[in-house]
Amino acid sequence: MAKRQRLDVRGRTTVVTGAASGMGAEVSRELARRGARIALVDRNAEGLERLAEELDGAGHTTHVVDLTDDEAVLALAADIEASHPHVQALVTCAGSSMLGDVDQLTMEEMRWLMDVNLWGTVNVTKALLPALRREPAAHITHLVSIYGLAAPAGRIPYAMSKYAVRGFTEALRHELAGSTVTVGAVYPAGVKTGIILHGRYAASIDPAVAQRAAQAQAAMYHTEPADAGRRIAEATVRRSARTMVGREARLVDILARITPTGYWAFMRRPLRDAIDTRTPVA
């Protein structure tokens, strides 16, 4: 297989969704340090403005948009193309979390998470693909999750959405094979971004119980967001097809390969408190 051409990001544009905080902000910082112009996309206008002021260099733009709104995303793509003549990369970091067992969750709650995590990713990718195709070399990086490799109890809508993003990413990679656009998936694990603490939980769950479960899971995270941001930025520049972020990601990947129907027996104990949304708080 021929070696892929690395992206030269200097002076060219990367679109980063979920850029106002967490891994999206760290990826934006790292790519800006490498000389890229960043189109910062998020629903959080204040967070975007703070990050834009922090980043060194000119040419960065902010775009406040709900990625589940089809018309708004088409307008976003047009706005970015008007401001940035060379859109070379897309990194989709936008997403949310949801705690709860299937009988605790409503269909509306599960559909909401699928809209955010899956359809928001599909929406912005489809809208920006024409601009990416015009570049001599371009790359799309989708953040999946280790829960797109192994599905835990208590996280059904999140795992559903991430398995779906993984499927979309792999199918799109095959569809674009031979073109100038490559596609990669990143599987982070245990990154201390606070997504689980700020995510949603089923309305039927006692808030104190949900908080305890979220804190138990957050306590298991070890990777610093800045480290994850560097790995994701490098995966984008290298146009990597598959990247694991964090020790736990590599372990879960191996475990799911070795025992695809039995991995939960090994994951259940360490995740016990993090998925328990039924036991009352003492």
CSV table of C-alpha atoms in Angstrom, one decimal:
chain,number,residue,atom,x,y,z
A,1,MET,CA,0.0,0.0,0.0
A,2,ALA,CA,1.4,3.4,-0.9
A,3,LYS,CA,2.2,5.7,1.9
A,4,ARG,CA,-0.3,8.4,2.5
A,5,GLN,CA,0.7,12.0,2.0
A,6,ARG,CA,0.7,13.9,5.3
A,7,LEU,CA,-1.3,17.0,5.5
A,8,ASP,CA,0.6,20.3,5.5
A,9,VAL,CA,-1.9,22.2,7.7
A,10,ARG,CA,0.0,25.6,7.6
A,11,GLY,CA,-2.3,28.2,6.3
A,12,ARG,CA,-5.1,25.8,5.5
A,13,THR,CA,-8.3,25.2,7.4
A,14,THR,CA,-9.5,22.5,9.7
A,15,VAL,CA,-13.1,22.5,10.9
A,16,VAL,CA,-13.5,21.3,14.5
A,17,THR,CA,-16.9,20.6,15.9
A,18,GLY,CA,-17.4,20.6,19.7
A,19,ALA,CA,-14.6,23.1,19.8
A,20,ALA,CA,-15.8,25.1,22.8
A,21,SER,CA,-14.5,22.6,25.4
A,22,GLY,CA,-13.0,19.3,26.0
A,23,MET,CA,-11.2,17.4,23.3
A,24,GLY,CA,-12.5,19.7,20.6
A,25,ALA,CA,-10.8,22.7,22.2
A,26,GLU,CA,-7.6,20.7,22.7
A,27,VAL,CA,-7.5,19.6,19.1
A,28,SER,CA,-8.1,23.2,18.0
A,29,ARG,CA,-5.2,24.4,20.2
A,30,GLU,CA,-2.8,21.8,18.9
A,31,LEU,CA,-3.7,22.4,15.2
A,32,ALA,CA,-3.4,26.1,15.6
A,33,ARG,CA,0.1,25.7,17.1
A,34,ARG,CA,0.9,23.8,13.9
A,35,GLY,CA,-0.1,26.8,11.8
A,36,ALA,CA,-3.6,25.7,10.8
A,37,ARG,CA,-6.6,28.0,10.5
A,38,ILE,CA,-9.5,26.7,12.6
A,39,ALA,CA,-13.2,27.0,11.9
A,40,LEU,CA,-14.5,26.5,15.5
A,41,VAL,CA,-18.0,25.0,15.6
A,42,ASP,CA,-20.1,24.6,18.7
A,43,ARG,CA,-23.5,25.5,20.2
A,44,ASN,CA,-21.7,27.3,23.0
A,45,ALA,CA,-21.0,30.9,21.7
A,46,GLU,CA,-19.2,32.1,24.8
A,47,GLY,CA,-16.9,29.1,24.9
A,48,LEU,CA,-16.0,29.6,21.2
A,49,GLU,CA,-15.2,33.3,21.7
A,50,ARG,CA,-12.9,32.5,24.6
A,51,LEU,CA,-11.0,29.9,22.6
A,52,ALA,CA,-10.8,32.2,19.5
A,53,GLU,CA,-9.3,34.9,21.7
A,54,GLU,CA,-6.8,32.4,23.1
A,55,LEU,CA,-5.5,31.0,19.9
A,56,ASP,CA,-2.5,32.5,18.3
A,57,GLY,CA,-2.5,33.8,14.7
A,58,ALA,CA,-5.2,35.2,12.4
A,59,GLY,CA,-7.7,33.4,10.3
A,60,HIS,CA,-9.7,31.5,12.9
A,61,THR,CA,-13.5,31.8,12.8
A,62,THR,CA,-16.3,30.9,15.1
A,63,HIS,CA,-19.6,29.3,14.1
A,64,VAL,CA,-22.5,28.8,16.5
A,65,VAL,CA,-24.7,26.1,15.2
A,66,ASP,CA,-26.9,23.1,16.2
A,67,LEU,CA,-25.5,20.2,14.1
A,68,THR,CA,-28.8,18.4,14.2
A,69,ASP,CA,-30.5,21.2,12.3
A,70,ASP,CA,-30.1,20.3,8.6
A,71,GLU,CA,-30.6,23.8,7.2
A,72,ALA,CA,-28.3,25.4,9.8
A,73,VAL,CA,-25.6,22.9,8.8
A,74,LEU,CA,-25.9,23.7,5.1
A,75,ALA,CA,-25.6,27.4,6.0
A,76,LEU,CA,-22.6,26.6,8.1
A,77,ALA,CA,-20.9,24.9,5.2
A,78,ALA,CA,-21.5,27.8,3.0
A,79,ASP,CA,-20.3,30.2,5.6
A,80,ILE,CA,-17.1,28.2,6.2
A,81,GLU,CA,-16.4,27.9,2.5
A,82,ALA,CA,-16.9,31.7,2.0
A,83,SER,CA,-14.4,32.4,4.8
A,84,HIS,CA,-11.9,29.6,4.2
A,85,PRO,CA,-10.8,28.9,0.6
A,86,HIS,CA,-9.0,25.7,1.5
A,87,VAL,CA,-10.9,23.4,3.9
A,88,GLN,CA,-8.4,20.5,4.3
A,89,ALA,CA,-9.7,18.6,7.3
A,90,LEU,CA,-12.7,18.0,9.5
A,91,VAL,CA,-12.5,16.7,13.1
A,92,THR,CA,-15.9,15.9,14.7
A,93,CYS,CA,-15.6,16.1,18.4
A,94,ALA,CA,-19.2,17.3,19.2
A,95,GLY,CA,-21.2,14.8,21.3
A,96,SER,CA,-22.9,14.1,24.6
A,97,SER,CA,-23.5,11.3,27.0
A,98,MET,CA,-26.5,9.5,28.5
A,99,LEU,CA,-26.8,7.3,31.6
A,100,GLY,CA,-29.6,4.9,32.3
A,101,ASP,CA,-30.8,1.4,31.7
A,102,VAL,CA,-33.2,0.8,28.8
A,103,ASP,CA,-36.3,0.6,30.9
A,104,GLN,CA,-35.3,3.9,32.7
A,105,LEU,CA,-34.9,5.7,29.4
A,106,THR,CA,-37.7,7.1,27.2
A,107,MET,CA,-37.6,6.8,23.4
A,108,GLU,CA,-37.4,10.6,23.2
A,109,GLU,CA,-34.2,10.5,25.4
A,110,MET,CA,-32.6,7.9,23.3
A,111,ARG,CA,-33.5,9.6,20.0
A,112,TRP,CA,-32.0,12.8,21.3
A,113,LEU,CA,-28.6,11.2,21.9
A,114,MET,CA,-28.7,9.6,18.5
A,115,ASP,CA,-29.5,12.9,16.9
A,116,VAL,CA,-26.6,14.6,18.6
A,117,ASN,CA,-23.9,11.9,18.4
A,118,LEU,CA,-24.8,10.2,15.1
A,119,TRP,CA,-26.8,12.5,12.9
A,120,GLY,CA,-24.9,15.6,13.9
A,121,THR,CA,-21.7,13.8,12.7
A,122,VAL,CA,-23.3,12.7,9.5
A,123,ASN,CA,-24.8,16.1,8.8
A,124,VAL,CA,-21.6,18.1,9.1
A,125,THR,CA,-19.6,15.5,7.2
A,126,LYS,CA,-22.0,15.4,4.3
A,127,ALA,CA,-22.3,19.2,4.1
A,128,LEU,CA,-18.5,19.8,4.1
A,129,LEU,CA,-17.5,16.9,1.8
A,130,PRO,CA,-17.7,18.9,-1.4
A,131,ALA,CA,-15.2,21.4,0.0
A,132,LEU,CA,-12.9,18.6,1.2
A,133,ARG,CA,-13.0,17.0,-2.2
A,134,ARG,CA,-11.6,20.1,-3.9
A,135,GLU,CA,-8.3,19.8,-1.9
A,136,PRO,CA,-5.4,17.8,-3.3
A,137,ALA,CA,-5.3,16.0,0.0
A,138,ALA,CA,-7.9,16.0,2.8
A,139,HIS,CA,-8.9,14.0,5.8
A,140,ILE,CA,-11.9,13.5,8.0
A,141,THR,CA,-11.5,12.4,11.6
A,142,HIS,CA,-14.5,11.1,13.5
A,143,LEU,CA,-14.3,10.7,17.3
A,144,VAL,CA,-15.9,7.4,18.2
A,145,SER,CA,-15.3,5.9,21.6
A,146,ILE,CA,-14.2,2.7,23.2
A,147,TYR,CA,-17.9,2.2,23.5
A,148,GLY,CA,-17.9,1.9,19.8
A,149,LEU,CA,-15.7,-1.2,20.3
A,150,ALA,CA,-17.4,-2.7,23.4
A,151,ALA,CA,-20.9,-1.9,24.6
A,152,PRO,CA,-21.4,-1.6,28.4
A,153,ALA,CA,-24.6,-2.1,30.3
A,154,GLY,CA,-26.2,1.2,31.4
A,155,ARG,CA,-25.0,3.1,28.4
A,156,ILE,CA,-27.2,1.7,25.6
A,157,PRO,CA,-28.0,4.9,23.7
A,158,TYR,CA,-24.4,6.1,23.9
A,159,ALA,CA,-23.0,2.7,22.7
A,160,MET,CA,-25.7,2.6,19.9
A,161,SER,CA,-24.7,6.1,18.7
A,162,LYS,CA,-20.9,5.3,18.8
A,163,TYR,CA,-21.3,1.9,17.0
A,164,ALA,CA,-23.3,3.8,14.4
A,165,VAL,CA,-20.6,6.5,14.0
A,166,ARG,CA,-18.0,3.7,13.7
A,167,GLY,CA,-20.1,2.1,10.9
A,168,PHE,CA,-20.6,5.4,9.1
A,169,THR,CA,-16.9,6.1,9.3
A,170,GLU,CA,-15.8,2.8,8.0
A,171,ALA,CA,-18.3,2.7,5.2
A,172,LEU,CA,-17.4,6.3,4.2
A,173,ARG,CA,-13.7,5.4,4.2
A,174,HIS,CA,-14.5,2.6,1.7
A,175,GLU,CA,-16.8,4.8,-0.4
A,176,LEU,CA,-14.1,7.4,-0.7
A,177,ALA,CA,-11.2,5.0,-1.4
A,178,GLY,CA,-9.2,6.2,-4.4
A,179,SER,CA,-10.3,9.8,-3.9
A,180,THR,CA,-8.3,12.6,-2.4
A,181,VAL,CA,-10.2,12.4,0.9
A,182,THR,CA,-9.3,9.9,3.6
A,183,VAL,CA,-11.3,9.0,6.6
A,184,GLY,CA,-10.3,7.9,10.1
A,185,ALA,CA,-11.8,6.9,13.4
A,186,VAL,CA,-10.4,7.8,16.8
A,187,TYR,CA,-11.3,5.7,19.8
A,188,PRO,CA,-10.6,7.6,23.0
A,189,ALA,CA,-10.9,6.1,26.5
A,190,GLY,CA,-10.7,7.6,29.9
A,191,VAL,CA,-10.1,11.2,28.9
A,192,LYS,CA,-10.7,13.7,31.7
A,193,THR,CA,-13.0,16.1,29.8
A,194,GLY,CA,-16.0,16.0,32.1
A,195,ILE,CA,-18.3,14.8,29.4
A,196,ILE,CA,-19.8,12.2,31.7
A,197,LEU,CA,-20.3,14.7,34.5
A,198,HIS,CA,-22.0,17.2,32.2
A,199,GLY,CA,-23.9,14.6,30.2
A,200,ARG,CA,-27.6,13.7,30.5
A,201,TYR,CA,-29.2,10.9,32.4
A,202,ALA,CA,-32.7,9.4,32.2
A,203,ALA,CA,-35.3,11.7,33.9
A,204,SER,CA,-36.6,8.7,35.8
A,205,ILE,CA,-33.3,8.3,37.7
A,206,ASP,CA,-32.8,10.0,41.1
A,207,PRO,CA,-30.3,12.8,40.4
A,208,ALA,CA,-28.1,11.9,43.4
A,209,VAL,CA,-27.9,8.3,42.1
A,210,ALA,CA,-27.0,9.6,38.6
A,211,GLN,CA,-24.3,11.9,40.0
A,212,ARG,CA,-22.8,9.0,42.0
A,213,ALA,CA,-22.6,6.8,38.9
A,214,ALA,CA,-21.2,9.7,36.8
A,215,GLN,CA,-18.5,10.4,39.4
A,216,ALA,CA,-17.6,6.7,39.6
A,217,GLN,CA,-17.0,6.6,35.9
A,218,ALA,CA,-15.1,9.9,35.9
A,219,ALA,CA,-12.8,8.6,38.6
A,220,MET,CA,-11.7,5.9,36.2
A,221,TYR,CA,-10.4,8.4,33.6
A,222,HIS,CA,-6.6,8.9,33.4
A,223,THR,CA,-5.8,10.6,30.1
A,224,GLU,CA,-5.3,14.3,30.1
A,225,PRO,CA,-7.3,16.2,27.5
A,226,ALA,CA,-4.2,18.0,26.1
A,227,ASP,CA,-2.6,14.6,25.5
A,228,ALA,CA,-5.7,13.3,23.7
A,229,GLY,CA,-5.8,16.5,21.7
A,230,ARG,CA,-2.2,16.0,20.5
A,231,ARG,CA,-3.0,12.4,19.5
A,232,ILE,CA,-6.1,13.3,17.6
A,233,ALA,CA,-4.3,16.2,15.8
A,234,GLU,CA,-1.4,13.9,14.8
A,235,ALA,CA,-3.9,11.2,13.6
A,236,THR,CA,-5.5,13.9,11.4
A,237,VAL,CA,-2.2,15.2,10.0
A,238,ARG,CA,-1.0,11.6,9.4
A,239,ARG,CA,-4.5,10.7,7.9
A,240,SER,CA,-4.7,7.7,10.1
A,241,ALA,CA,-7.5,5.2,9.6
A,242,ARG,CA,-7.7,4.0,13.2
A,243,THR,CA,-6.3,5.5,16.3
A,244,MET,CA,-6.6,4.4,20.0
A,245,VAL,CA,-6.2,7.1,22.7
A,246,GLY,CA,-5.4,6.0,26.2
A,247,ARG,CA,-4.2,2.7,27.7
A,248,GLU,CA,-7.8,1.5,28.3
A,249,ALA,CA,-8.7,1.9,24.6
A,250,ARG,CA,-5.9,-0.5,23.6
A,251,LEU,CA,-6.9,-3.0,26.2
A,252,VAL,CA,-10.6,-2.9,25.3
A,253,ASP,CA,-9.8,-3.2,21.6
A,254,ILE,CA,-7.7,-6.3,22.3
A,255,LEU,CA,-10.3,-7.8,24.6
A,256,ALA,CA,-13.2,-7.2,22.1
A,257,ARG,CA,-11.1,-9.0,19.4
A,258,ILE,CA,-10.2,-11.9,21.6
A,259,THR,CA,-13.6,-12.6,23.0
A,260,PRO,CA,-16.2,-10.6,21.1
A,261,THR,CA,-19.1,-12.2,23.0
A,262,GLY,CA,-17.4,-12.5,26.4
A,263,TYR,CA,-15.7,-9.2,27.0
A,264,TRP,CA,-18.4,-7.9,29.4
A,265,ALA,CA,-17.4,-10.6,32.0
A,266,PHE,CA,-14.1,-8.7,32.3
A,267,MET,CA,-15.5,-5.2,32.1
A,268,ARG,CA,-18.4,-5.7,34.5
A,269,ARG,CA,-16.5,-5.5,37.8
A,270,PRO,CA,-14.5,-2.3,37.2
A,271,LEU,CA,-17.6,-0.6,35.7
A,272,ARG,CA,-20.0,-1.8,38.4
A,273,ASP,CA,-20.4,1.5,40.3
A,274,ALA,CA,-20.3,3.6,37.1
A,275,ILE,CA,-23.3,1.8,35.6
A,276,ASP,CA,-25.4,1.4,38.8
A,277,THR,CA,-28.3,3.9,38.4
A,278,ARG,CA,-30.7,1.9,40.7
A,279,THR,CA,-29.1,1.6,44.1
A,280,PRO,CA,-30.3,4.5,46.4
A,281,VAL,CA,-27.6,6.7,47.7
A,282,ALA,CA,-27.0,5.8,51.4
